[in-house]
Coordinates of C-alpha atoms and ligand atoms in Angstrom, one line a residue:
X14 CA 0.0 0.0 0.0
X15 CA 2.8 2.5 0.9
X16 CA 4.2 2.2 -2.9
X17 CA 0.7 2.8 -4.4
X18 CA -0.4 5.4 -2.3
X19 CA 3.2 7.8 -3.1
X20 CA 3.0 6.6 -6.8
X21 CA -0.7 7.3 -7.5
X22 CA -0.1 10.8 -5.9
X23 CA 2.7 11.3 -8.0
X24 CA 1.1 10.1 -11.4
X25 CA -2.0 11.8 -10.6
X26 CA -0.5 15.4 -10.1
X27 CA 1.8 15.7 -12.1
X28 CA -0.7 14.8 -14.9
X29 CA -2.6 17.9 -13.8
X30 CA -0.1 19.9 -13.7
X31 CA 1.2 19.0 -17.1
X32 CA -2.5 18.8 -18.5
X33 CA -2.7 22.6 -17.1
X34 CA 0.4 24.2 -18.6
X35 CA -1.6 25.4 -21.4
X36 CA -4.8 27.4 -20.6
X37 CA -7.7 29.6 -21.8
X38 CA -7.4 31.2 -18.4
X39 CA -5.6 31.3 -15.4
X40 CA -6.3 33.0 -12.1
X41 CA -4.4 34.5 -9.6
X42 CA -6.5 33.7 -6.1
X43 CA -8.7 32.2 -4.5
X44 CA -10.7 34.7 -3.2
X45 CA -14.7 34.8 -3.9
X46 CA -14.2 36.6 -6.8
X47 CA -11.8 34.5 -8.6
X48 CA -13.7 31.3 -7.7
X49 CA -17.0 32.4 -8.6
X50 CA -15.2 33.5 -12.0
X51 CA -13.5 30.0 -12.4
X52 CA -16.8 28.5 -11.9
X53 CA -18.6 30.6 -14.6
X54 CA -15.4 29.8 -17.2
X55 CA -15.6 25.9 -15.8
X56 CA -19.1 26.1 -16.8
X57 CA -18.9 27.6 -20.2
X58 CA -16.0 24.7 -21.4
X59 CA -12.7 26.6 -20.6
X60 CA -9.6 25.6 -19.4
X61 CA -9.6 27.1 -16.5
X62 CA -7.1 26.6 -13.2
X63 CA -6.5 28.6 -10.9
X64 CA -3.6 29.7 -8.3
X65 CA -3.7 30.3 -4.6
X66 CA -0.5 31.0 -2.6
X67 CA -2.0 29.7 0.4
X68 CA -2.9 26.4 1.7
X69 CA -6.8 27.0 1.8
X70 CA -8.5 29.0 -1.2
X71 CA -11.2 31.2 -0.1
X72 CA -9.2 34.2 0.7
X73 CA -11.2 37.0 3.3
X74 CA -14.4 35.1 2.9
X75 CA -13.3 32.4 5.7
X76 CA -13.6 35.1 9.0
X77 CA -16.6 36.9 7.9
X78 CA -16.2 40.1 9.9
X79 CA -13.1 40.4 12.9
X80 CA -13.2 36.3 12.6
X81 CA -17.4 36.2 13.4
X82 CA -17.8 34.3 11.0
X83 CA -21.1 35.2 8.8
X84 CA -21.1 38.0 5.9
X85 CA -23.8 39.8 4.0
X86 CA -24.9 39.7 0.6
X87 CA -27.4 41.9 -1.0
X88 CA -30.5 40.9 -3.0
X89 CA -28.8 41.0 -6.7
X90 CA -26.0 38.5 -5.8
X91 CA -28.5 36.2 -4.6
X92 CA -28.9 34.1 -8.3
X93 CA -25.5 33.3 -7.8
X94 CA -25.4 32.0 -4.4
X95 CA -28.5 29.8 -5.3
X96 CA -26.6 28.8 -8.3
X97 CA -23.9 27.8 -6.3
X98 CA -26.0 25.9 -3.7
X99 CA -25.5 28.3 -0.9
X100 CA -28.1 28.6 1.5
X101 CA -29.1 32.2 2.3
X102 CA -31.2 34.0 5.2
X103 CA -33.0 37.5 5.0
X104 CA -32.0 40.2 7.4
X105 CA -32.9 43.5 6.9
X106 CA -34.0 45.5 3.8
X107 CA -31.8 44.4 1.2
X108 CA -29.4 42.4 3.7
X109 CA -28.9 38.9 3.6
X110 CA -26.9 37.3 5.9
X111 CA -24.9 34.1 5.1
X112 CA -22.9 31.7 6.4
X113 CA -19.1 32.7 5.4
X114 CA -17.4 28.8 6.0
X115 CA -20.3 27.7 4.6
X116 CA -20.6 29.8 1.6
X117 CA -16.6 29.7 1.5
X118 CA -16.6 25.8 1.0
X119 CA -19.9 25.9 -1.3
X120 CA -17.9 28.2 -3.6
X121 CA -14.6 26.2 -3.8
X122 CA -16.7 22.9 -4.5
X123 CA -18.5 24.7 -7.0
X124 CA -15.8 25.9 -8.9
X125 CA -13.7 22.4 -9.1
X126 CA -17.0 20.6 -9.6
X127 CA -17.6 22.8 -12.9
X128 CA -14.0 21.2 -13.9
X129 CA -11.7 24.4 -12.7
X130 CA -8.6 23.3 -11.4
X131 CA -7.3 24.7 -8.3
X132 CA -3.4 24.8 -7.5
X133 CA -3.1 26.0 -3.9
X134 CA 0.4 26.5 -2.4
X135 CA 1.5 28.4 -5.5
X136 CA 2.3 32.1 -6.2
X137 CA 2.5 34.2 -8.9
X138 CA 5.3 35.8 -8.5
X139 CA 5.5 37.5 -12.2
X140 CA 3.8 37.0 -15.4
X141 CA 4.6 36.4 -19.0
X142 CA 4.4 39.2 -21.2
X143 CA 4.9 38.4 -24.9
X144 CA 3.9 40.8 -28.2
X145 CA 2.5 43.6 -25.5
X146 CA 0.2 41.1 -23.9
X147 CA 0.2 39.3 -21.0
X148 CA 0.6 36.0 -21.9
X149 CA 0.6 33.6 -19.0
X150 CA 1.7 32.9 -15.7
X151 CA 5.3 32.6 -13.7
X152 CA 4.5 30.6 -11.0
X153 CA 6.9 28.9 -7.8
X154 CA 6.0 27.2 -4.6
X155 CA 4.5 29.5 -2.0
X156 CA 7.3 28.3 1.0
X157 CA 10.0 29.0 -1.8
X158 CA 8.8 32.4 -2.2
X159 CA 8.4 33.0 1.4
X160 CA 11.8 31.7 2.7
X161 CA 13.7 33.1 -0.4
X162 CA 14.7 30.6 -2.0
X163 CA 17.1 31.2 -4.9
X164 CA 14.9 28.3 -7.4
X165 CA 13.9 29.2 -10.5
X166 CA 10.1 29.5 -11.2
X167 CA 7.6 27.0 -13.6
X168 CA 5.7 29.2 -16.3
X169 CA 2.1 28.6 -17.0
X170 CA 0.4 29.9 -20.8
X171 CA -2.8 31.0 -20.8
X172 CA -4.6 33.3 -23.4
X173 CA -6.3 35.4 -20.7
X174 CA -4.9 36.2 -16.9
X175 CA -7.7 36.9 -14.2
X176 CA -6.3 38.9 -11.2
X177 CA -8.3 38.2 -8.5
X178 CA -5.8 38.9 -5.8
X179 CA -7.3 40.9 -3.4
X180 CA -6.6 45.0 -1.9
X181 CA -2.9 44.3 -3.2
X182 CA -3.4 44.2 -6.7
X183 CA 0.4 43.0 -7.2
X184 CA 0.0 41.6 -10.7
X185 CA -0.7 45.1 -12.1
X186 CA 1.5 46.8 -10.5
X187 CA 4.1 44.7 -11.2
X188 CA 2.6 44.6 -15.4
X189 CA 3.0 48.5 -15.0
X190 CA 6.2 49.0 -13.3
X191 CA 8.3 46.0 -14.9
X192 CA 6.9 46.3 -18.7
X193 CA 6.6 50.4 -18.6
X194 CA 3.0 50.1 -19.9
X195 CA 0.1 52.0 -19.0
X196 CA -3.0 50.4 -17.6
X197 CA -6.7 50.9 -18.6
X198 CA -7.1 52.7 -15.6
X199 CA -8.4 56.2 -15.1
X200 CA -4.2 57.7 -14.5
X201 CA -2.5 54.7 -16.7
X202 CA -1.4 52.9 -13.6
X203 CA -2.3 51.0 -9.9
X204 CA -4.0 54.2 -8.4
X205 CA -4.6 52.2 -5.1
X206 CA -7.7 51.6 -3.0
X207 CA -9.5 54.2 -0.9
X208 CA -11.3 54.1 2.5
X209 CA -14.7 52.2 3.1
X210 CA -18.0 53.2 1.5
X211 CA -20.1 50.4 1.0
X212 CA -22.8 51.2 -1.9
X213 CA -20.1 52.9 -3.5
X214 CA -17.8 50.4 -3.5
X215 CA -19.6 47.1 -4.4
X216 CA -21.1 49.3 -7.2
X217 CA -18.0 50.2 -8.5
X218 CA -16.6 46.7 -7.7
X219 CA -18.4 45.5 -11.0
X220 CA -17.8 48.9 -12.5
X221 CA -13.8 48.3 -12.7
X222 CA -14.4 44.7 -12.8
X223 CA -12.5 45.0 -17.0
X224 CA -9.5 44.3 -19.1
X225 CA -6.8 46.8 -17.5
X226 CA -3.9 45.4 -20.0
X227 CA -4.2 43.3 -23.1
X228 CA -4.7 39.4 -21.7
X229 CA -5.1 40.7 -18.1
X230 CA -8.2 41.0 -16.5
X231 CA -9.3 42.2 -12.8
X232 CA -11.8 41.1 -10.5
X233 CA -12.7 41.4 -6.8
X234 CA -11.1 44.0 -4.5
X235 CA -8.1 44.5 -7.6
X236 CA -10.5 45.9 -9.3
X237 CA -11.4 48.5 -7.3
X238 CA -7.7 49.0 -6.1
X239 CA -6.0 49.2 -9.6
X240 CA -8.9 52.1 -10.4
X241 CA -9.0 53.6 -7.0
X242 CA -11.9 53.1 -5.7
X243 CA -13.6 52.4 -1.8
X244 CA -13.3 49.0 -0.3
X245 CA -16.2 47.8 1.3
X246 CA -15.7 45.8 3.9
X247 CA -17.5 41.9 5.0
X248 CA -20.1 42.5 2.1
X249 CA -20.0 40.3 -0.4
X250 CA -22.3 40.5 -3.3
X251 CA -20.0 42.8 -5.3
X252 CA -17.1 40.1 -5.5
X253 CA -19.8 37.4 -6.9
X254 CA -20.8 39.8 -9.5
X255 CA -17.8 40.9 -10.3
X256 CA -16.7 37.0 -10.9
X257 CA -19.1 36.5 -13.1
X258 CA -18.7 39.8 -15.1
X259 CA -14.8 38.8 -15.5
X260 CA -16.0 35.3 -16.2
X261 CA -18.7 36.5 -19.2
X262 CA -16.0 39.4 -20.4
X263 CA -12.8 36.6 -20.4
X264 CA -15.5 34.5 -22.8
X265 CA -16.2 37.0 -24.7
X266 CA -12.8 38.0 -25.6
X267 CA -11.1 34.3 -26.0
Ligands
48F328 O1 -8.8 39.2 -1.0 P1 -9.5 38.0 -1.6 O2 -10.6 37.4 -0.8 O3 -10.1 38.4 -3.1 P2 -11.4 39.1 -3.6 O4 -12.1 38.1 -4.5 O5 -12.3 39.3 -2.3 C1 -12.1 40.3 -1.4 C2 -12.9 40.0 -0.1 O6 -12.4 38.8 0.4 C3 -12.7 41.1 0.9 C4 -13.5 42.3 0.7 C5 -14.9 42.3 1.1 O7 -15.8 42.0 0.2 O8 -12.9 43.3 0.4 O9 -11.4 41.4 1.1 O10 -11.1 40.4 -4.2 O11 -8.5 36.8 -2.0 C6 -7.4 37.0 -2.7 C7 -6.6 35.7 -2.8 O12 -5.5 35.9 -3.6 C8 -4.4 35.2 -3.1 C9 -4.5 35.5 -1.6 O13 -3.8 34.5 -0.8 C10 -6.0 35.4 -1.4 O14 -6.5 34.0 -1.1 N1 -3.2 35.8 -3.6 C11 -2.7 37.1 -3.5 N2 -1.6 37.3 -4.2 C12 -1.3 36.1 -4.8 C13 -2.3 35.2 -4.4 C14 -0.2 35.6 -5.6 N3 0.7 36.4 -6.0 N4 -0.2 34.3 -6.0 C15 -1.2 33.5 -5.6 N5 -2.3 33.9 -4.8

């Protein structure tokens, strides 16, 4: 048993990782906005995997709010989370408070169920950019990155590149600053995220949710911080709508 339990393991990842080294699109994060994306991309027949640097996927929706752990979601998310099989409960006007381990998990199983693959323990640490496009992924081991570790990195192809990385949008910036390229954003480059305003922010959430560089998309929180706008704190129908916006815009532009 101990020889087929290493060698299956071994067979059976590193033909996922060799079937994945050419892909329609790949996302950088977890959070709920990249799954919800890879879901929607799953869905429609891409190749779709996505990278996470950490162990778990799921990003800020895990703690809810200060680690109590339930979110809200207002009324025009809610076709997602019902989509997704995650169970819902009304609040107050158009509050609806959910689960956030349970709407975590739902969105993870989701995704990988739809046939996204998910590489956790991996970060981006740069991309590829090729004819002034982005043109794929350079990816490494997350503990390498952290303990830096001189080892070169393993590069990823894909014809479209979701940033889904959260409030540090470090794929732009790093697009910007190592290319000398301006961004589709309202100064050219990563204007950074301002302080909390809720209806402005998840509005604007799907607003900026767009292609900011040839091949590279934004979602999520990245999306409001590469365009510099208000984060929002534990509300959460914004990121699910902004998932699916990259999802529908990555489709239409493959
Ligand atoms: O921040 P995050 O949850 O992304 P999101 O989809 O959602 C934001 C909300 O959680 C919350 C909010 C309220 O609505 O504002 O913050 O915008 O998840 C981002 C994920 O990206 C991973 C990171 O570990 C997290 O799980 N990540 C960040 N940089 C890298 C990365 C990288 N370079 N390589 C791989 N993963």
């Amino acid at each position: 048993m101990e020889k087929i339990v290493s060698a299956g393991i071994v067979e059976s990842y590193f033909d996922k990782l060799r079937r994945n080294l050419v892909l329609d699109v790949a996302i950088v994060g977890g959070g709920p906005s990249g799954l919800v994306a890879a879901y929607y991309l799953a869905k429609a027949g891409r190749r779709v995997a996505l990278f996470e640097r950490k162990l778990a996927p799921g990003g800020g929706m895990w703690g809810g709010a200060m680690m109590f752990n339930d979110i809200v979601v207002q009324s025009d998310a809610l076709p997602i989370l019902e989509e997704l099989g995650v169970s819902y409960r009304h609040y107050r006007g158009d509050a609806y408070l959910v689960d956030s381990v349970h709407a975590t998990a739902a969105l993870i199983y989701a995704a990988t169920r739809a046939g996204a693959t998910i590489f956790n323990c991996y970060s981006v640490e740069d991309v590829v950019f090729k004819d002034e496009r982005v043109a794929g992924l350079v990816v490494n081991w997350a503990p390498v990155i952290r303990e830096g570790m001189h080892v070169d990195p393993l590069v990823i192809m894909a014809t479209a590149v979701l940033e889904g990385t959260g409030h540090d949008c470090a794929i732009a910036r790093l697009v910007a600053r190592k290319n000398g390229v301006r961004l589709n954003t309202p100064t050219g480059e990563v204007i950074g995220e301002r302080s909390l305003s809720i209806e402005e922010a998840e509005r604007t959430t799907v607003e900026n949710t767009k292609e900011i560089y040839p091949g590279l998309f934004v979602s999520g929180m990245a999306a409001n911080g590469v365009s510099g706008s208000f984060r929002m704190g534990p509300i959460f129908g914004g990121m699910l709508l902004s998932g699916k916006k990259a999802a529908q815009m990555i489709c239409d532009s493959l």
